[in-house]
CSV table of C-alpha atoms in Angstrom, one decimal:
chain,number,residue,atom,x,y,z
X,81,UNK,CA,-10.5,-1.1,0.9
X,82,UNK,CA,-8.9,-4.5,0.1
X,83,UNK,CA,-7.5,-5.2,-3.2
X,84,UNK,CA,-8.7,-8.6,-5.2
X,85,UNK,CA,-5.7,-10.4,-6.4
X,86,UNK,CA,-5.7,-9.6,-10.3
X,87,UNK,CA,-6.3,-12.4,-12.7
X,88,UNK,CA,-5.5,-12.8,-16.1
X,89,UNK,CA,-6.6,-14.8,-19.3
X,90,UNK,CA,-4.2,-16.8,-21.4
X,91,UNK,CA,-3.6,-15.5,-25.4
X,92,UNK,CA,-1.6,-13.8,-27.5
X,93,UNK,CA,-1.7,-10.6,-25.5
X,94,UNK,CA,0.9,-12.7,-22.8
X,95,UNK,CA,2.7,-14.6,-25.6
X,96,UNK,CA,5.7,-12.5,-25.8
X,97,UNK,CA,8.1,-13.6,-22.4
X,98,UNK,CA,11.4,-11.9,-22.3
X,99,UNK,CA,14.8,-13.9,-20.9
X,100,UNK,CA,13.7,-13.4,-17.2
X,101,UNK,CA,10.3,-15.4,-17.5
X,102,UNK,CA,11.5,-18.2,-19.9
X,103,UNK,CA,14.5,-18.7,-18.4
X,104,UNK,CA,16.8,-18.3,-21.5
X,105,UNK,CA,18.7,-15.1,-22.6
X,106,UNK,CA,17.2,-14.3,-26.3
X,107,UNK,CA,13.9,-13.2,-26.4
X,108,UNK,CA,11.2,-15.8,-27.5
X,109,UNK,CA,9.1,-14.5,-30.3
X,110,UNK,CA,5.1,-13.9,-30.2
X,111,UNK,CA,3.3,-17.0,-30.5
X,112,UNK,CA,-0.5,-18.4,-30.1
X,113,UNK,CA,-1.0,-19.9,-26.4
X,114,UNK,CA,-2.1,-23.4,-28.6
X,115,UNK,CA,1.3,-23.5,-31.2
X,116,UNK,CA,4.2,-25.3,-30.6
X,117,UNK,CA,6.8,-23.5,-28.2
X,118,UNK,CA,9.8,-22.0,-30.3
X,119,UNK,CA,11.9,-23.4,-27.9
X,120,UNK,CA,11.9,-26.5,-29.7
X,121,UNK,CA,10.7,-28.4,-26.7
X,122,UNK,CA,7.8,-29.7,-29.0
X,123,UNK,CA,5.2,-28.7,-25.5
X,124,UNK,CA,2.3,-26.1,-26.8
X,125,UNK,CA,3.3,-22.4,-25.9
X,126,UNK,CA,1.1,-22.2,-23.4
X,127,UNK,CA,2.3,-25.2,-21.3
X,128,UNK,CA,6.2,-24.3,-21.8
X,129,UNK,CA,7.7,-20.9,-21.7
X,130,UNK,CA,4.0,-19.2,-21.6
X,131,UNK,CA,3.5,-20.8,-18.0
X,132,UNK,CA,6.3,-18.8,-17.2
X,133,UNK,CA,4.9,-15.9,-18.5
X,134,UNK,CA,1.6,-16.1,-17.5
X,135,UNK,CA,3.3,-16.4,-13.9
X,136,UNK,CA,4.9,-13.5,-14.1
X,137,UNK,CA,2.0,-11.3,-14.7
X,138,UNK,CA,-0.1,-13.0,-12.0
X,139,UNK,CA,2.0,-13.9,-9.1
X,140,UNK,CA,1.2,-11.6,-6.4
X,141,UNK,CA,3.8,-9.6,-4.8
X,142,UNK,CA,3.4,-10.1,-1.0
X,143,UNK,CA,5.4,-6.8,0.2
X,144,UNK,CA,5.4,-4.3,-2.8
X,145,UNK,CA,6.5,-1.7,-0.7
X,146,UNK,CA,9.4,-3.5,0.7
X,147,UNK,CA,13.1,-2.1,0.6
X,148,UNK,CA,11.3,1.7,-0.1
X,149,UNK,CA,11.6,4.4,2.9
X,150,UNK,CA,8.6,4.1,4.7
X,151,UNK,CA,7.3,1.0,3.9
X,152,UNK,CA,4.7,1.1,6.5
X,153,UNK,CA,2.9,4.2,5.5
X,154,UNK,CA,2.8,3.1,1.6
X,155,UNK,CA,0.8,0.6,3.1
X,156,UNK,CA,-1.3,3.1,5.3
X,157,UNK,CA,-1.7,5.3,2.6
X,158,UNK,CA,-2.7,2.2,0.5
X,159,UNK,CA,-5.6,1.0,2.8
X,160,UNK,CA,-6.4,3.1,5.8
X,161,UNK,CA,-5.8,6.6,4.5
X,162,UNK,CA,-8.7,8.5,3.0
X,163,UNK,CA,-7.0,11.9,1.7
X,164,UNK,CA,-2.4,12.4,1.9
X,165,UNK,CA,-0.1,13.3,0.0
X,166,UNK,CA,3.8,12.8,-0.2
X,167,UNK,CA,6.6,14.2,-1.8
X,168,UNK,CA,8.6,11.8,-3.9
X,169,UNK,CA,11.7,11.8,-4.7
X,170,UNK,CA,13.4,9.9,-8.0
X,171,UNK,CA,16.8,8.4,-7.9
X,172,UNK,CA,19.7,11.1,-9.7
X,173,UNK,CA,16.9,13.9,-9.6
X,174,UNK,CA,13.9,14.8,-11.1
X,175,UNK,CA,13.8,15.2,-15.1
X,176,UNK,CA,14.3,19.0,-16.6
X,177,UNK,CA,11.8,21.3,-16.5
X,178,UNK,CA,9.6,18.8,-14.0
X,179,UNK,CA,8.7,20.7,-10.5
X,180,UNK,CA,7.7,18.1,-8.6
X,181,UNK,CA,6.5,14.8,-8.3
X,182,UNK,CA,3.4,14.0,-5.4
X,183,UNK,CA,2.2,10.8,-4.3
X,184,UNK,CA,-1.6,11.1,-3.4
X,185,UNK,CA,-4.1,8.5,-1.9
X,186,UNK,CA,-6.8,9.1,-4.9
X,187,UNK,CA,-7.0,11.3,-7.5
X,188,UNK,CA,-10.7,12.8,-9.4
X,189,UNK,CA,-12.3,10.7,-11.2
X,190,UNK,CA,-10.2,7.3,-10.0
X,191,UNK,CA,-7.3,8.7,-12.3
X,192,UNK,CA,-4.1,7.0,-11.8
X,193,UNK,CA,-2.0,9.9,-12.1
X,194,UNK,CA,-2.2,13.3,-13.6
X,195,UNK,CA,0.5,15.5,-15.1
X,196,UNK,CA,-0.8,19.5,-13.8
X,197,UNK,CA,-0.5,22.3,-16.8
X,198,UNK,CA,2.7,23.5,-15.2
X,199,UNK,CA,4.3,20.2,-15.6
X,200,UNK,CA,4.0,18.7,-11.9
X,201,UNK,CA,3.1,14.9,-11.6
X,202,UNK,CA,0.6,13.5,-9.0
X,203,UNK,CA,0.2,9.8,-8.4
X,204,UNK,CA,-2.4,7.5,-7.2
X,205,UNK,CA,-2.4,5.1,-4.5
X,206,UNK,CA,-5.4,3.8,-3.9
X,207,UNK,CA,-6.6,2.9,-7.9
X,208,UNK,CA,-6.6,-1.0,-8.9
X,209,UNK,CA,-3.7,-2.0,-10.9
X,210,UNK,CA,-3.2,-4.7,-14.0
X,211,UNK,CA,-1.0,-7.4,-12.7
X,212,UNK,CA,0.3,-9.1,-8.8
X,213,UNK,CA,3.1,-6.6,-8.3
X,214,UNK,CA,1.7,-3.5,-7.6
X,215,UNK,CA,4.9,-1.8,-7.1
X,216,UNK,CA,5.9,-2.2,-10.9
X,217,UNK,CA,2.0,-1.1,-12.1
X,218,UNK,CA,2.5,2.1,-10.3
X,219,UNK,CA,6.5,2.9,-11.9
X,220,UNK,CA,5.1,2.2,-15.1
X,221,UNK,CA,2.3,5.0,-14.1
X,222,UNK,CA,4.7,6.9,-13.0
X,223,UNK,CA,6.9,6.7,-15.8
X,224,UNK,CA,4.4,7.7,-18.4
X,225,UNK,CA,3.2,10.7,-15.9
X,226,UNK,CA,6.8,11.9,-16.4
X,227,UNK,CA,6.3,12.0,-20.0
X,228,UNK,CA,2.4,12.9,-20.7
X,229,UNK,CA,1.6,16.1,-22.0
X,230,UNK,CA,0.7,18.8,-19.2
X,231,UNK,CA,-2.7,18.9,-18.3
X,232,UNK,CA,-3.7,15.2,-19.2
X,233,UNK,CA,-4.5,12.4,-16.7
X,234,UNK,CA,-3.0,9.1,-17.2
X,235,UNK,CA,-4.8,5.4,-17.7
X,236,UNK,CA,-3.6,1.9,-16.3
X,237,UNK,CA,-2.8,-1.0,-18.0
X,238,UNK,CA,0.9,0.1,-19.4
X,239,UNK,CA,2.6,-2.4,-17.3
X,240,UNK,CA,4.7,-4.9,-19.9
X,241,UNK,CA,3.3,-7.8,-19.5
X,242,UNK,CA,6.3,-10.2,-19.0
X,243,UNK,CA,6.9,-8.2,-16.0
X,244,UNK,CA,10.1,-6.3,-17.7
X,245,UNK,CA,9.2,-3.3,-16.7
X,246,UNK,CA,11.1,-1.1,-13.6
X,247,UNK,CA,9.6,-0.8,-10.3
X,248,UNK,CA,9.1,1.7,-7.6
X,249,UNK,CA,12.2,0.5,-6.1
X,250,UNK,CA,14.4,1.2,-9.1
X,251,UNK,CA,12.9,5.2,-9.6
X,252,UNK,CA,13.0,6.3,-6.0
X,253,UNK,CA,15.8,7.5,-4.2
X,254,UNK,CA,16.5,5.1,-1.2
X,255,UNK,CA,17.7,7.2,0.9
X,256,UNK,CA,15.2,10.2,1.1
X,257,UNK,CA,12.4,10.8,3.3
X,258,UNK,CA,9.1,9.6,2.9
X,259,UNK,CA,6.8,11.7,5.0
X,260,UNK,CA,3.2,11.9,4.2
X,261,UNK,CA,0.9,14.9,5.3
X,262,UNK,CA,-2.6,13.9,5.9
X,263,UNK,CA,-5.2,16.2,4.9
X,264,UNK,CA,-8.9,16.9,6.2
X,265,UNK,CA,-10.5,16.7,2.6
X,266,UNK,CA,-9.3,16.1,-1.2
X,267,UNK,CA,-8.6,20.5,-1.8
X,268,UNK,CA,-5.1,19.4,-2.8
X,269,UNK,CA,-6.6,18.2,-6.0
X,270,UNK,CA,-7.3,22.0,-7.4
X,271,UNK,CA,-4.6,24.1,-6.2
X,272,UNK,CA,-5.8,26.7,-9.1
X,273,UNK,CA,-9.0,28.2,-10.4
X,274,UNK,CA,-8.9,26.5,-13.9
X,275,UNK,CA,-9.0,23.2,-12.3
X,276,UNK,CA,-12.0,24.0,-10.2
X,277,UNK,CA,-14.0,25.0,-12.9
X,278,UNK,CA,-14.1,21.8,-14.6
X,279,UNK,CA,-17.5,20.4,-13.0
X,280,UNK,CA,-16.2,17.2,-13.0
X,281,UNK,CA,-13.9,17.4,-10.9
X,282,UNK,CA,-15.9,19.9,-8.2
X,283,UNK,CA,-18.7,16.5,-8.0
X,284,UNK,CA,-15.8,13.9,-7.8
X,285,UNK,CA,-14.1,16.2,-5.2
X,286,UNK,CA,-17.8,16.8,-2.8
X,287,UNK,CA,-18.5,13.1,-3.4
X,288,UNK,CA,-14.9,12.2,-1.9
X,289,UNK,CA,-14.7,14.8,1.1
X,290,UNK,CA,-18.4,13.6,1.9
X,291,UNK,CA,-16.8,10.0,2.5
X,292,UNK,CA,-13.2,11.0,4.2
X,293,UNK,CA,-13.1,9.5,7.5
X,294,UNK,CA,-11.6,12.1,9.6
X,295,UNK,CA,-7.7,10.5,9.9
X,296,UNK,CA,-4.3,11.7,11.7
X,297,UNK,CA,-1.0,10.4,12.1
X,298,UNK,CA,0.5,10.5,15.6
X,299,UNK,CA,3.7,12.0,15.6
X,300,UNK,CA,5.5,10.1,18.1
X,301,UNK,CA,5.5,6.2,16.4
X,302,UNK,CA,5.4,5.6,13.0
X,303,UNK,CA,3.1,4.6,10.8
X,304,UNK,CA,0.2,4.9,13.3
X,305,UNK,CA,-3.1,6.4,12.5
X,306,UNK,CA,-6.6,7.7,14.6
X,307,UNK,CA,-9.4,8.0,13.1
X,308,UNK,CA,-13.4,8.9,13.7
X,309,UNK,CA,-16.2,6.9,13.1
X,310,UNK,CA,-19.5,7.9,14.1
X,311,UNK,CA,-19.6,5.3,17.4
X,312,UNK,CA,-16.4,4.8,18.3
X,313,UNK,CA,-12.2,6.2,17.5
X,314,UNK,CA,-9.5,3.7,16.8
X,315,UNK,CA,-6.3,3.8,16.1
X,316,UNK,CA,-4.5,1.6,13.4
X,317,UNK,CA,-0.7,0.8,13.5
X,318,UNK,CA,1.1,-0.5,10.5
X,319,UNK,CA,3.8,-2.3,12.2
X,320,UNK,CA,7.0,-3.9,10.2
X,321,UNK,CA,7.9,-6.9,12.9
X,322,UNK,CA,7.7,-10.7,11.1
X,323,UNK,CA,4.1,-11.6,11.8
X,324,UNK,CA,5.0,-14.5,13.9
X,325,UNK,CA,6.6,-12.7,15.9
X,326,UNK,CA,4.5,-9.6,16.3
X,327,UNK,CA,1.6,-12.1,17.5
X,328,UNK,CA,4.0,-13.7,20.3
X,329,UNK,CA,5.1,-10.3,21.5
X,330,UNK,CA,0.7,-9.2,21.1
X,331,UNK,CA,-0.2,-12.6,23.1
X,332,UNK,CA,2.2,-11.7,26.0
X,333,UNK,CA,0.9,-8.0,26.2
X,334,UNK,CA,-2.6,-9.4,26.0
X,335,UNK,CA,-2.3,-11.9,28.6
X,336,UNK,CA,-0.5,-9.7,30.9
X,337,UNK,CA,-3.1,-7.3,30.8
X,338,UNK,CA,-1.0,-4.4,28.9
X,339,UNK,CA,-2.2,-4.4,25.7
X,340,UNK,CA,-4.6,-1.6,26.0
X,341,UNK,CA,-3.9,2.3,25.1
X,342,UNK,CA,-5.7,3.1,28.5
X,343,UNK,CA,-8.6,3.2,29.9
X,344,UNK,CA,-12.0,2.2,27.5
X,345,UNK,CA,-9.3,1.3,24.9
X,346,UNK,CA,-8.7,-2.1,23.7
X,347,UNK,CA,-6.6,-4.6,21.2
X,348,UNK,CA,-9.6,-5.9,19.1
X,349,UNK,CA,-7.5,-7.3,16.5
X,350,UNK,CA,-5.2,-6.8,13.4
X,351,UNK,CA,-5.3,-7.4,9.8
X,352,UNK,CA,-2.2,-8.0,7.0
X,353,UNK,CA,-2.2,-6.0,4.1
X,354,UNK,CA,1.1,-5.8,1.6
X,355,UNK,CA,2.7,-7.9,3.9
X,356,UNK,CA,2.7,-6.2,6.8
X,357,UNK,CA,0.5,-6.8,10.1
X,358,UNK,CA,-1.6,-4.1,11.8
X,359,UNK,CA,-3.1,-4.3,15.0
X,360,UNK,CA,-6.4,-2.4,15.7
X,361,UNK,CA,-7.5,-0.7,18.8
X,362,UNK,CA,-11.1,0.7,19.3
X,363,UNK,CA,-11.1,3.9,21.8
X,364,UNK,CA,-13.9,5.8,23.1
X,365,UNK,CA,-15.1,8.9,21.3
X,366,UNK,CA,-13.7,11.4,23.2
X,367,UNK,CA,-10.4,9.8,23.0
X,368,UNK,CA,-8.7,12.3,20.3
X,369,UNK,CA,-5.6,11.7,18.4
X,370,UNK,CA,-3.5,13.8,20.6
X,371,UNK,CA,-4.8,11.7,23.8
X,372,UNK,CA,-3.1,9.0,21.7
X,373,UNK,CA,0.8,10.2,21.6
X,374,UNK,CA,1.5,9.2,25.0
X,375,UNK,CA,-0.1,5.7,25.3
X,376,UNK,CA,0.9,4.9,22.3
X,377,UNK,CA,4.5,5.7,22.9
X,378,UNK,CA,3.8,3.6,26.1
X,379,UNK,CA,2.8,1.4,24.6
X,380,UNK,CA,6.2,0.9,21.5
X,381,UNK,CA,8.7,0.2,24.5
X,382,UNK,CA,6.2,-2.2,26.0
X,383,UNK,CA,6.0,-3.9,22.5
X,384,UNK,CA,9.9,-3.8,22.2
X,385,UNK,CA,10.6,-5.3,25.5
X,386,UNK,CA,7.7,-8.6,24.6
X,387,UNK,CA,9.7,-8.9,20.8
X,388,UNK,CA,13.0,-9.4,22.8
X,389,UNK,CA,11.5,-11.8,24.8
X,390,UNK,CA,12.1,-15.6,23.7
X,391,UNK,CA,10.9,-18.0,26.1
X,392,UNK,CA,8.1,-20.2,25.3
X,393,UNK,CA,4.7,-18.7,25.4
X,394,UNK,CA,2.7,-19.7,28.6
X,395,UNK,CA,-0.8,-21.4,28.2
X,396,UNK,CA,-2.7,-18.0,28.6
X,397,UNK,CA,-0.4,-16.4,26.2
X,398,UNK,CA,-1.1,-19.0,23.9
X,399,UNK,CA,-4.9,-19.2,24.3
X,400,UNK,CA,-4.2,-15.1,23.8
X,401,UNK,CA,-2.3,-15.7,20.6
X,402,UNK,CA,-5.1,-17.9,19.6
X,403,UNK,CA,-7.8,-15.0,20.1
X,404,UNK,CA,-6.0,-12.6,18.4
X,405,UNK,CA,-5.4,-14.9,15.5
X,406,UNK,CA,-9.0,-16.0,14.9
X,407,UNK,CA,-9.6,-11.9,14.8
X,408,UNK,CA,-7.2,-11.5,12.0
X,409,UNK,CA,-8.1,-10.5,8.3
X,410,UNK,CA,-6.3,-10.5,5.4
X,411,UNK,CA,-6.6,-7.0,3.2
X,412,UNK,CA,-4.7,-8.2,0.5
């Protein structure tokens, strides 16, 4: 599920950049990518203050997710996730009259969000989004959710495109839980009879629960997730250490033999995604997600201890470090 970094054509549509791209506090007025800048810099648009808006669309955010509570499972939810849900909560309280507001890792139809008849607001994690920052594309989403008329869905591509717009960061509150339930199939999408009789929606939901990898979170680290493939289990840990570090503290587990979840289990590898690194371990089959708590657990104060350490790493950790490298792919 990795996300191609968005790209963008110069024109018109990004020639209106507001004080934070160009720079200046007025705003600069709508121009042709070719005229002159109305600066007065006597540069073509496109090479002065629209450079600095055409960077602000595309620059890709690194860690979207960063500074929200959980940062780890946005990502999990993001890529590893088939079917959750969370409840969100908005900074000062949710508008009148709103009963909720649900994040969700895919909606019917690829919708982006979808305001319910009685008002309620789900939003989609999983969908492709207009610009590098996906933590602003999804706020502006959310934002027009809030505001739709009950019982529409919602399209992309609201996000202003001199990057003006709020993110996720500024409608959350910081300081609630984020705790994500992870379901067995997508039911959560018709909680009522007059949504289930809308044939669209039954096909997208059968296509969708015919593709769900079976998925868990352990409850005893965070942001760790088994799942069930047809040959083998693995288990997928979203982890928030620096990556340089992360790797040292791997290598030394790895060399030392005690980077395994037990017997038949073993490191294979990690990719980033958002940001964040996370390792990978296959498992055999019959290894379940509750024959994962304990080893896993096991395994966090092993970690800890090898992220304290700070000595130079030793020519097996480093030919280690190397391995695990050279295994490493980049989601997004």
């Amino acid at each position: 599920m990795g996300k191609k970094r968005p790209q963008t054509k110069a024109g018109k549509s990004r020639a209106t950049v507001g004080a934070r791209a160009a720079g200046a506090d007025e705003q600069v007025p709508v121009v042709g990518a070719r005229e002159p800048c109305p600066c007065g810099s006597g540069r073509r648009y496109k090479a002065c203050h629209g450079r600095a808006a055409a960077q602000a669309v595309t620059e890709l955010v690194q860690r979207p997710f960063e500074g929200l509570a959980g940062e780890c499972d946005w990502v999990a939810l993001r890529e590893l996730v088939p079917a959750a849900t969370v409840t969100l909560h908005l900074r000062g309280g949710l508008p009148e009259g709103e009963p909720s507001v649900t994040l969700a890792t895919v909606l019917p139809m690829a919708w982006p969000a979808l305001r319910r008849d009685d008002g309620s607001v789900l939003l989609a994690l999983q969908n492709d989004t207009s610009t590098g920052d996906l933590s602003r594309d999804l706020a502006d989403i959310l934002q027009r959710a809030l505001t739709a008329e009950p019982g529409t869905p919602v399209t992309a591509g609201g996000t202003p495109a001199d990057g003006s717009g709020p993110r996720l960061q500024d409608l959350l509150d910081p300081d609630a839980p984020f705790e994500p339930v992870v379901h067995s199939g997508f039911e959560f999408w018709v909680p009522d009879s007059a949504e289930k009789s809308s044939p669209e929606v039954a096909a997208s939901l059968e296509r969708a629960n015919a593709a769900a990898i079976p998925t868990v979170k352990l409850s005893g680290v965070d942001a760790a997730y088994w799942c069930e493939t047809p040959e083998k289990n693995h288990l997928r840990w979203v982890m928030p250490h620096p990556e340089e570090q992360l790797l040292d503290a791997l290598a030394r587990l790895h060399a030392a033999g005690r980077s395994s979840l037990g017997e038949g289990t073993r490191l294979v590898g990690s990719f980033r995604a958002h940001g964040l690194m996370v390792p990978v371990w296959d498992l055999p089959s019959a290894m379940g997600a509750k024959d994962c708590e304990q080893p896993a657990a096991e395994f966090a104060e092993r970690l800890a201890e090898a992220l304290a350490a700070d000595a130079p790493l030793s020519p097996e950790e480093r030919r280690a470090r190397g391995g695990l490298t050279n295994r490493q792919v980049t989601l997004s």
